Amino acid sequence: QVQLVESGGGLVSAGDSLRLSCAASIRTFSSVPMGWFRQTPEKEREFVAAISRSGESTNYAGSVKGRFAISRDNAKNTVSLQMNSLKPEDTAVYYCAAHKYVFVGRNYITDNPDNYNYWGQGTQVTVSS
């Protein structure tokens, strides 16, 4: 069974930083693209950041470019999201996600949530003014 567990969320003030972490129980973690998404009650799930299996390629939503950074540690089966200069509009539940498929010889990356099949329970991030 695949299991993803997010942590690191909390209540912060605008301009502060948070680092989210996702612990992945995936046997072939080093071959699986990973992503971070966020969701509010009034909006559909929104892409935030993605990283290829090797960590060489990354992609970010325009709203977080220059502020957020995704990284992974394949030796520890973790993926992180460093969030700097947080804004109230960043308030959401943040989800870690794993791609549907394993990639052996291709450094694949995607921002399409339909291509992610495994999701964590989410961690709440609240940014006050």
Short mmCIF file of N, CA and C in Angstrom, two decimals:
data_model
loop_
_atom_site.label_atom_id
_atom_site.label_comp_id
_atom_site.label_asym_id
_atom_site.label_seq_id
_atom_site.Cartn_x
_atom_site.Cartn_y
_atom_site.Cartn_z
N GLN A 1 0.83 -1.19 0.00
CA GLN A 1 0.00 0.00 0.00
C GLN A 1 0.88 1.25 0.00
N VAL A 2 0.48 2.22 -0.80
CA VAL A 2 1.17 3.50 -0.86
C VAL A 2 0.58 4.41 0.21
N GLN A 3 1.45 5.05 0.97
CA GLN A 3 1.01 5.97 2.01
C GLN A 3 1.85 7.24 1.97
N LEU A 4 1.17 8.38 1.98
CA LEU A 4 1.82 9.68 2.00
C LEU A 4 1.33 10.44 3.21
N VAL A 5 2.25 10.98 4.01
CA VAL A 5 1.90 11.70 5.22
C VAL A 5 2.57 13.06 5.22
N GLU A 6 1.76 14.12 5.18
CA GLU A 6 2.27 15.48 5.19
C GLU A 6 2.40 15.99 6.62
N SER A 7 3.33 16.92 6.81
CA SER A 7 3.51 17.57 8.10
C SER A 7 4.13 18.94 7.87
N GLY A 8 4.10 19.78 8.90
CA GLY A 8 4.75 21.07 8.84
C GLY A 8 3.83 22.26 8.70
N GLY A 9 2.54 22.03 8.52
CA GLY A 9 1.61 23.13 8.40
C GLY A 9 1.40 23.84 9.72
N GLY A 10 0.75 24.99 9.65
CA GLY A 10 0.49 25.75 10.85
C GLY A 10 -0.05 27.12 10.55
N LEU A 11 -0.12 27.93 11.59
CA LEU A 11 -0.61 29.30 11.50
C LEU A 11 0.58 30.26 11.56
N VAL A 12 0.72 31.08 10.53
CA VAL A 12 1.82 32.04 10.46
C VAL A 12 1.30 33.39 10.00
N SER A 13 2.15 34.39 10.12
CA SER A 13 1.81 35.73 9.66
C SER A 13 2.35 35.95 8.25
N ALA A 14 1.73 36.88 7.54
CA ALA A 14 2.19 37.21 6.20
C ALA A 14 3.67 37.58 6.22
N GLY A 15 4.41 37.05 5.26
CA GLY A 15 5.83 37.27 5.19
C GLY A 15 6.67 36.20 5.84
N ASP A 16 6.05 35.35 6.63
CA ASP A 16 6.76 34.27 7.31
C ASP A 16 7.03 33.11 6.36
N SER A 17 7.74 32.11 6.87
CA SER A 17 8.09 30.93 6.09
C SER A 17 7.64 29.66 6.79
N LEU A 18 7.38 28.64 5.99
CA LEU A 18 7.06 27.31 6.48
C LEU A 18 7.73 26.29 5.57
N ARG A 19 8.05 25.15 6.13
CA ARG A 19 8.59 24.05 5.35
C ARG A 19 7.71 22.83 5.56
N LEU A 20 7.05 22.40 4.51
CA LEU A 20 6.22 21.22 4.55
C LEU A 20 7.04 19.99 4.19
N SER A 21 6.70 18.88 4.79
CA SER A 21 7.40 17.64 4.51
C SER A 21 6.38 16.54 4.23
N CYS A 22 6.74 15.64 3.35
CA CYS A 22 5.90 14.50 3.00
C CYS A 22 6.72 13.23 3.10
N ALA A 23 6.31 12.35 3.98
CA ALA A 23 6.96 11.05 4.12
C ALA A 23 6.21 10.04 3.26
N ALA A 24 6.91 9.40 2.35
CA ALA A 24 6.29 8.52 1.37
C ALA A 24 6.69 7.07 1.61
N SER A 25 5.69 6.24 1.78
CA SER A 25 5.90 4.80 1.87
C SER A 25 5.67 4.21 0.49
N ILE A 26 6.65 4.39 -0.37
CA ILE A 26 6.60 3.92 -1.75
C ILE A 26 7.86 3.12 -2.02
N ARG A 27 7.69 1.92 -2.46
CA ARG A 27 8.83 1.03 -2.67
C ARG A 27 9.80 1.56 -3.72
N THR A 28 9.26 2.14 -4.79
CA THR A 28 10.08 2.67 -5.88
C THR A 28 10.04 4.19 -5.89
N PHE A 29 10.18 4.81 -4.74
CA PHE A 29 10.06 6.25 -4.60
C PHE A 29 10.99 7.01 -5.55
N SER A 30 12.20 6.53 -5.71
CA SER A 30 13.18 7.23 -6.53
C SER A 30 12.83 7.24 -8.01
N SER A 31 11.82 6.48 -8.42
CA SER A 31 11.39 6.43 -9.81
C SER A 31 10.03 7.09 -10.04
N VAL A 32 9.50 7.76 -9.02
CA VAL A 32 8.16 8.32 -9.07
C VAL A 32 8.19 9.84 -9.00
N PRO A 33 7.63 10.53 -10.01
CA PRO A 33 7.48 11.98 -9.90
C PRO A 33 6.55 12.34 -8.74
N MET A 34 6.83 13.44 -8.07
CA MET A 34 6.05 13.87 -6.93
C MET A 34 5.56 15.30 -7.13
N GLY A 35 4.49 15.64 -6.43
CA GLY A 35 3.96 16.98 -6.56
C GLY A 35 3.32 17.47 -5.27
N TRP A 36 3.12 18.78 -5.22
CA TRP A 36 2.36 19.42 -4.15
C TRP A 36 1.19 20.16 -4.78
N PHE A 37 0.03 20.00 -4.18
CA PHE A 37 -1.18 20.69 -4.60
C PHE A 37 -1.83 21.32 -3.37
N ARG A 38 -2.73 22.26 -3.61
CA ARG A 38 -3.44 22.87 -2.49
C ARG A 38 -4.90 23.05 -2.86
N GLN A 39 -5.74 23.15 -1.82
CA GLN A 39 -7.18 23.22 -2.03
C GLN A 39 -7.86 24.00 -0.93
N THR A 40 -8.84 24.82 -1.32
CA THR A 40 -9.71 25.54 -0.40
C THR A 40 -11.14 25.10 -0.68
N PRO A 41 -12.06 25.37 0.25
CA PRO A 41 -13.45 24.92 0.04
C PRO A 41 -14.09 25.47 -1.23
N GLU A 42 -13.70 26.67 -1.65
CA GLU A 42 -14.33 27.30 -2.80
C GLU A 42 -13.59 27.08 -4.12
N LYS A 43 -12.43 26.44 -4.07
CA LYS A 43 -11.65 26.24 -5.29
C LYS A 43 -11.31 24.75 -5.46
N GLU A 44 -11.16 24.36 -6.72
CA GLU A 44 -10.74 23.01 -7.01
C GLU A 44 -9.26 22.87 -6.69
N ARG A 45 -8.82 21.65 -6.62
CA ARG A 45 -7.43 21.40 -6.29
C ARG A 45 -6.49 22.09 -7.28
N GLU A 46 -5.53 22.82 -6.76
CA GLU A 46 -4.65 23.66 -7.55
C GLU A 46 -3.21 23.15 -7.50
N PHE A 47 -2.59 23.10 -8.66
CA PHE A 47 -1.19 22.71 -8.74
C PHE A 47 -0.31 23.75 -8.08
N VAL A 48 0.69 23.30 -7.34
CA VAL A 48 1.64 24.19 -6.69
C VAL A 48 3.05 23.96 -7.22
N ALA A 49 3.52 22.72 -7.14
CA ALA A 49 4.88 22.42 -7.56
C ALA A 49 5.01 20.94 -7.86
N ALA A 50 5.96 20.60 -8.73
CA ALA A 50 6.23 19.21 -9.06
C ALA A 50 7.73 19.01 -9.22
N ILE A 51 8.15 17.76 -9.04
CA ILE A 51 9.57 17.43 -9.14
C ILE A 51 9.71 16.05 -9.76
N SER A 52 10.68 15.91 -10.65
CA SER A 52 10.91 14.64 -11.31
C SER A 52 11.56 13.65 -10.36
N ARG A 53 11.68 12.42 -10.80
CA ARG A 53 12.17 11.36 -9.93
C ARG A 53 13.58 11.60 -9.41
N SER A 54 14.41 12.24 -10.22
CA SER A 54 15.79 12.51 -9.82
C SER A 54 15.95 13.84 -9.09
N GLY A 55 14.92 14.69 -9.15
CA GLY A 55 15.01 16.02 -8.58
C GLY A 55 15.64 17.03 -9.51
N GLU A 56 16.02 16.60 -10.69
CA GLU A 56 16.69 17.50 -11.64
C GLU A 56 15.72 18.52 -12.24
N SER A 57 14.49 18.10 -12.50
CA SER A 57 13.50 18.98 -13.11
C SER A 57 12.42 19.35 -12.10
N THR A 58 12.05 20.63 -12.10
CA THR A 58 10.98 21.12 -11.23
C THR A 58 10.06 22.03 -12.02
N ASN A 59 8.84 22.19 -11.52
CA ASN A 59 7.87 23.07 -12.14
C ASN A 59 7.04 23.72 -11.04
N TYR A 60 6.67 24.98 -11.26
CA TYR A 60 5.93 25.73 -10.25
C TYR A 60 4.76 26.48 -10.86
N ALA A 61 3.71 26.63 -10.08
CA ALA A 61 2.63 27.52 -10.48
C ALA A 61 3.15 28.95 -10.48
N GLY A 62 2.61 29.76 -11.39
CA GLY A 62 3.06 31.14 -11.50
C GLY A 62 2.90 31.93 -10.22
N SER A 63 1.89 31.61 -9.43
CA SER A 63 1.62 32.35 -8.21
C SER A 63 2.64 32.10 -7.10
N VAL A 64 3.44 31.05 -7.23
CA VAL A 64 4.41 30.73 -6.18
C VAL A 64 5.85 30.78 -6.66
N LYS A 65 6.08 31.03 -7.93
CA LYS A 65 7.44 31.10 -8.45
C LYS A 65 8.24 32.18 -7.72
N GLY A 66 9.45 31.82 -7.35
CA GLY A 66 10.31 32.75 -6.63
C GLY A 66 10.09 32.75 -5.14
N ARG A 67 9.01 32.11 -4.68
CA ARG A 67 8.72 32.07 -3.25
C ARG A 67 8.80 30.65 -2.68
N PHE A 68 8.37 29.68 -3.46
CA PHE A 68 8.34 28.29 -3.02
C PHE A 68 9.44 27.49 -3.71
N ALA A 69 9.90 26.45 -3.05
CA ALA A 69 10.89 25.56 -3.63
C ALA A 69 10.60 24.12 -3.23
N ILE A 70 10.48 23.25 -4.22
CA ILE A 70 10.24 21.84 -3.97
C ILE A 70 11.57 21.09 -4.03
N SER A 71 11.72 20.10 -3.19
CA SER A 71 12.92 19.28 -3.19
C SER A 71 12.57 17.87 -2.72
N ARG A 72 13.48 16.94 -2.94
CA ARG A 72 13.24 15.57 -2.48
C ARG A 72 14.54 14.94 -2.03
N ASP A 73 14.40 13.98 -1.14
CA ASP A 73 15.52 13.21 -0.64
C ASP A 73 15.16 11.75 -0.86
N ASN A 74 15.67 11.17 -1.93
CA ASN A 74 15.30 9.80 -2.29
C ASN A 74 15.86 8.77 -1.32
N ALA A 75 16.91 9.13 -0.59
CA ALA A 75 17.46 8.22 0.41
C ALA A 75 16.54 8.10 1.62
N LYS A 76 15.75 9.15 1.88
CA LYS A 76 14.84 9.16 3.01
C LYS A 76 13.38 9.04 2.61
N ASN A 77 13.12 8.94 1.32
CA ASN A 77 11.75 8.85 0.81
C ASN A 77 10.89 10.03 1.27
N THR A 78 11.43 11.23 1.10
CA THR A 78 10.70 12.42 1.49
C THR A 78 10.72 13.46 0.37
N VAL A 79 9.68 14.27 0.34
CA VAL A 79 9.62 15.42 -0.55
C VAL A 79 9.19 16.61 0.30
N SER A 80 9.80 17.76 0.06
CA SER A 80 9.56 18.94 0.87
C SER A 80 9.11 20.11 0.02
N LEU A 81 8.46 21.05 0.67
CA LEU A 81 8.07 22.30 0.02
C LEU A 81 8.44 23.44 0.95
N GLN A 82 9.47 24.18 0.58
CA GLN A 82 9.87 25.36 1.32
C GLN A 82 9.04 26.54 0.83
N MET A 83 8.34 27.18 1.74
CA MET A 83 7.45 28.29 1.39
C MET A 83 7.93 29.54 2.09
N ASN A 84 8.35 30.51 1.31
CA ASN A 84 8.83 31.78 1.83
C ASN A 84 7.89 32.91 1.42
N SER A 85 7.99 34.02 2.13
CA SER A 85 7.18 35.20 1.83
C SER A 85 5.71 34.85 1.68
N LEU A 86 5.20 34.13 2.64
CA LEU A 86 3.83 33.64 2.56
C LEU A 86 2.82 34.79 2.57
N LYS A 87 1.76 34.58 1.81
CA LYS A 87 0.68 35.55 1.68
C LYS A 87 -0.63 34.93 2.16
N PRO A 88 -1.59 35.76 2.57
CA PRO A 88 -2.89 35.21 2.98
C PRO A 88 -3.53 34.33 1.90
N GLU A 89 -3.30 34.63 0.64
CA GLU A 89 -3.86 33.85 -0.45
C GLU A 89 -3.25 32.45 -0.55
N ASP A 90 -2.17 32.21 0.17
CA ASP A 90 -1.57 30.88 0.22
C ASP A 90 -2.29 29.96 1.19
N THR A 91 -3.22 30.50 1.96
CA THR A 91 -3.97 29.70 2.92
C THR A 91 -4.74 28.60 2.20
N ALA A 92 -4.51 27.36 2.62
CA ALA A 92 -5.14 26.22 1.99
C ALA A 92 -4.69 24.95 2.71
N VAL A 93 -5.32 23.85 2.34
CA VAL A 93 -4.82 22.54 2.73
C VAL A 93 -3.87 22.08 1.65
N TYR A 94 -2.66 21.72 2.03
CA TYR A 94 -1.63 21.32 1.08
C TYR A 94 -1.50 19.80 1.07
N TYR A 95 -1.50 19.26 -0.14
CA TYR A 95 -1.45 17.82 -0.33
C TYR A 95 -0.20 17.39 -1.08
N CYS A 96 0.40 16.36 -0.61
CA CYS A 96 1.48 15.69 -1.30
C CYS A 96 0.88 14.62 -2.21
N ALA A 97 1.44 14.46 -3.40
CA ALA A 97 0.89 13.50 -4.36
C ALA A 97 2.00 12.75 -5.09
N ALA A 98 1.71 11.51 -5.41
CA ALA A 98 2.63 10.66 -6.16
C ALA A 98 2.02 10.29 -7.50
N HIS A 99 2.84 10.27 -8.52
CA HIS A 99 2.40 9.95 -9.87
C HIS A 99 1.88 8.52 -9.96
N LYS A 100 1.04 8.29 -10.94
CA LYS A 100 0.46 6.96 -11.16
C LYS A 100 1.50 5.90 -11.48
N TYR A 101 2.53 6.30 -12.23
CA TYR A 101 3.43 5.33 -12.82
C TYR A 101 4.87 5.52 -12.38
N VAL A 102 5.62 4.44 -12.53
CA VAL A 102 7.06 4.44 -12.28
C VAL A 102 7.79 4.72 -13.59
N PHE A 103 8.82 5.54 -13.53
CA PHE A 103 9.62 5.86 -14.70
C PHE A 103 11.05 5.40 -14.46
N VAL A 104 11.53 4.59 -15.36
CA VAL A 104 12.86 4.00 -15.22
C VAL A 104 13.92 4.80 -15.97
N GLY A 105 13.67 5.05 -17.24
CA GLY A 105 14.66 5.72 -18.07
C GLY A 105 14.27 7.11 -18.54
N ARG A 106 13.26 7.70 -17.90
CA ARG A 106 12.77 9.01 -18.31
C ARG A 106 12.55 9.89 -17.10
N ASN A 107 13.08 11.10 -17.16
CA ASN A 107 12.95 12.07 -16.08
C ASN A 107 11.66 12.87 -16.27
N TYR A 108 10.55 12.22 -16.07
CA TYR A 108 9.24 12.77 -16.38
C TYR A 108 8.73 13.68 -15.27
N ILE A 109 7.96 14.72 -15.69
CA ILE A 109 7.35 15.64 -14.74
C ILE A 109 6.04 16.14 -15.33
N THR A 110 5.04 16.38 -14.47
CA THR A 110 3.75 16.87 -14.94
C THR A 110 3.08 17.69 -13.84
N ASP A 111 2.25 18.65 -14.26
CA ASP A 111 1.46 19.46 -13.33
C ASP A 111 -0.02 19.10 -13.39
N ASN A 112 -0.36 18.07 -14.12
CA ASN A 112 -1.73 17.63 -14.28
C ASN A 112 -2.14 16.73 -13.12
N PRO A 113 -3.10 17.15 -12.30
CA PRO A 113 -3.50 16.32 -11.16
C PRO A 113 -4.08 14.98 -11.56
N ASP A 114 -4.60 14.88 -12.79
CA ASP A 114 -5.15 13.61 -13.26
C ASP A 114 -4.08 12.54 -13.39
N ASN A 115 -2.84 12.94 -13.46
CA ASN A 115 -1.73 12.00 -13.59
C ASN A 115 -1.17 11.54 -12.25
N TYR A 116 -1.74 12.06 -11.17
CA TYR A 116 -1.33 11.65 -9.83
C TYR A 116 -2.43 10.78 -9.23
N ASN A 117 -2.06 9.65 -8.73
CA ASN A 117 -3.02 8.68 -8.26
C ASN A 117 -3.02 8.47 -6.75
N TYR A 118 -1.97 8.95 -6.08
CA TYR A 118 -1.84 8.74 -4.65
C TYR A 118 -1.70 10.08 -3.95
N TRP A 119 -2.50 10.27 -2.90
CA TRP A 119 -2.58 11.54 -2.20
C TRP A 119 -2.49 11.36 -0.70
N GLY A 120 -1.84 12.33 -0.04
CA GLY A 120 -1.81 12.33 1.40
C GLY A 120 -3.09 12.90 1.98
N GLN A 121 -3.15 12.97 3.30
CA GLN A 121 -4.32 13.49 3.99
C GLN A 121 -4.37 15.01 4.03
N GLY A 122 -3.25 15.65 3.77
CA GLY A 122 -3.18 17.10 3.74
C GLY A 122 -2.73 17.70 5.05
N THR A 123 -2.16 18.89 4.96
CA THR A 123 -1.77 19.66 6.13
C THR A 123 -2.21 21.11 5.94
N GLN A 124 -2.81 21.68 6.97
CA GLN A 124 -3.39 23.01 6.88
C GLN A 124 -2.32 24.08 7.03
N VAL A 125 -2.34 25.03 6.10
CA VAL A 125 -1.49 26.21 6.17
C VAL A 125 -2.40 27.42 6.21
N THR A 126 -2.27 28.22 7.26
CA THR A 126 -3.07 29.42 7.42
C THR A 126 -2.15 30.62 7.58
N VAL A 127 -2.32 31.61 6.72
CA VAL A 127 -1.49 32.81 6.73
C VAL A 127 -2.37 33.99 7.06
N SER A 128 -2.10 34.64 8.17
CA SER A 128 -2.88 35.78 8.60
C SER A 128 -2.22 37.08 8.14
N SER A 129 -3.03 38.14 8.07
CA SER A 129 -2.53 39.44 7.68
C SER A 129 -1.86 40.15 8.84
#
